[in-house]
Amino acid sequence: MRVLSVASESVPLIKTGGLADVVGALPAALAGEGIEMRVMIPAYGGILEQLGEVEEVWADWNLYGGHTRLMKGSVGEMTVLALDAPHLYHRDGGPYAGAQGDYWDNPERFAALSWVAAAVARDGMGDGWKPDILHAHDWQAGLAPAYLRYYGDGGVKSVITIHNIAFQGVTSGDRLDALRLPWHAWSPDHAEYHGNLSTLKVGLALADAITTVSPTYAEELMRPEFGMGLEGLMSARANDLHGILNGVDAGTWAPGSDPAITRYTARNLKGKATNRAALCAEFGLENGAGPLAIVVSRLTWQKGIDLLVGALPGFIAAGGSLALLGSGEPGLEAAMHDAAARFPGKVGVKIGYDEGLSHRMFGGGDAVIVPSRFEPCGLTQLYGLKYGTIPVVAATGGLNDTVIGATPASLAAKAATGVSFHPVDEIALSGALRQLVSLHADEPEWTGLIKRAMKADVSWAGPAGAYASLYRSLLA
Ligand code: ADP
């Protein structure tokens, strides 16, 4: 079976968040299921150079005002289709925004990606490759299933995955023509969304199947608190909506083979203490007796970082310490800097994005705090499990599906793998941090937690099987 996966980012080429991790991990995970997946992304500046030798498999002299070519290349084992359109994708700044904010032509930039994806899925590529399934990710690829539906699908089925429904690709309805949508797309059952146009909505309305990245988030999407205005559509499509968890790429995230840290295993945890000492030194923290918590996150409202700021003094007073790596909203960055100044030796903060440092943090931390208000799947709690860095999580979305919170019953049953709290507020988080401190002080209980966490199955095997059976059911 052949699948064309279409997204705006993929590791190892370009990443701003968990989407890239998932898109980059799927091809290898699905290869074991006999599925050949190609990944299509925009050729932002510097992407083609990472692909080695490339071959043109599709071209158009004028797509949104410039010569556009689809270039096939590879990185590692992954076959990549990079959409080379410098007029659309070569910008000073990130994939979506520059110094002035979001690029004004983002709708057209990603419509182009979706348009070409649908075209090569329908008609095949220059090298004779034609997929059975087009798998679109998030609003950036949301128009691809719509184009297949409106202009012919060539026998191709479509799947769209919601990695975060907060991002909906909403733009002015005036752009209907420019985005190459037919007039009948302007309907609340298709692309129209409260007088605007949403590229996510039309994809969700018209794809053959919808997935999201955890079973709990799939349920939550049908409720107003989480559906962000699309809960009605989600409910209407409940039979086609599947929650499939993300996995962790074991080649990148494994404490027994990670070159960024002193290695350790569940049987021999000695290296973790070495990593902890090094991490404390790196963040200017005392290597104290209480738990060293880490946070690796975008600093946004979604991630509940403000709740952490509020709960921090109590945690420090109880003997805990914190190392945080992240960037995002200026107010939250400033609040974290303030906390570091207020609690020297107890709170260390690094603002920025640093993959290597994140590995050292999982290698040396005792716990990872993820207090998200909503979390489609979440990856850092999964890394925490693998590294025996006990997750302290809000019981929402994928956090709820991947961490078994410590309770008297789950501890007695030797099932707990972390600490979980609800509702998602400062009081409940403070309680969870108190629980963390007391679990950490109980040596046998703590070691048991670490060993169970490290044994939890967070691999891609289960999720890959679930995607494979979904694809097969669509083709049956
Ligand atoms: P989201 O995609 O909503 O940001 P996820 O938990 O799904 O959240 O994925 C975030 C990914 O980005 C993880 O791989 C995480 O380790 C990584 N990450 C987030 N912030 C940073 C940072 N400042 N430095 C390094 N990696 C980061």
PDB file of N, CA and C in Angstrom, residues 278 329 387:
ATOM      1  N   ALA A 278      25.098  16.810  36.463  1.00  0.00           N
ATOM      2  CA  ALA A 278      25.523  17.639  35.331  1.00  0.00           C
ATOM      3  C   ALA A 278      24.442  18.660  34.980  1.00  0.00           C
ATOM      4  N   GLU A 329       5.191  33.103  24.906  1.00  0.00           N
ATOM      5  CA  GLU A 329       4.599  34.393  25.239  1.00  0.00           C
ATOM      6  C   GLU A 329       5.536  35.188  26.141  1.00  0.00           C
ATOM      7  N   TYR A 387      12.511   7.802  29.894  1.00  0.00           N
ATOM      8  CA  TYR A 387      13.741   8.156  30.614  1.00  0.00           C
ATOM      9  C   TYR A 387      13.579   8.003  32.127  1.00  0.00           C
TER      10      TYR A 387
END
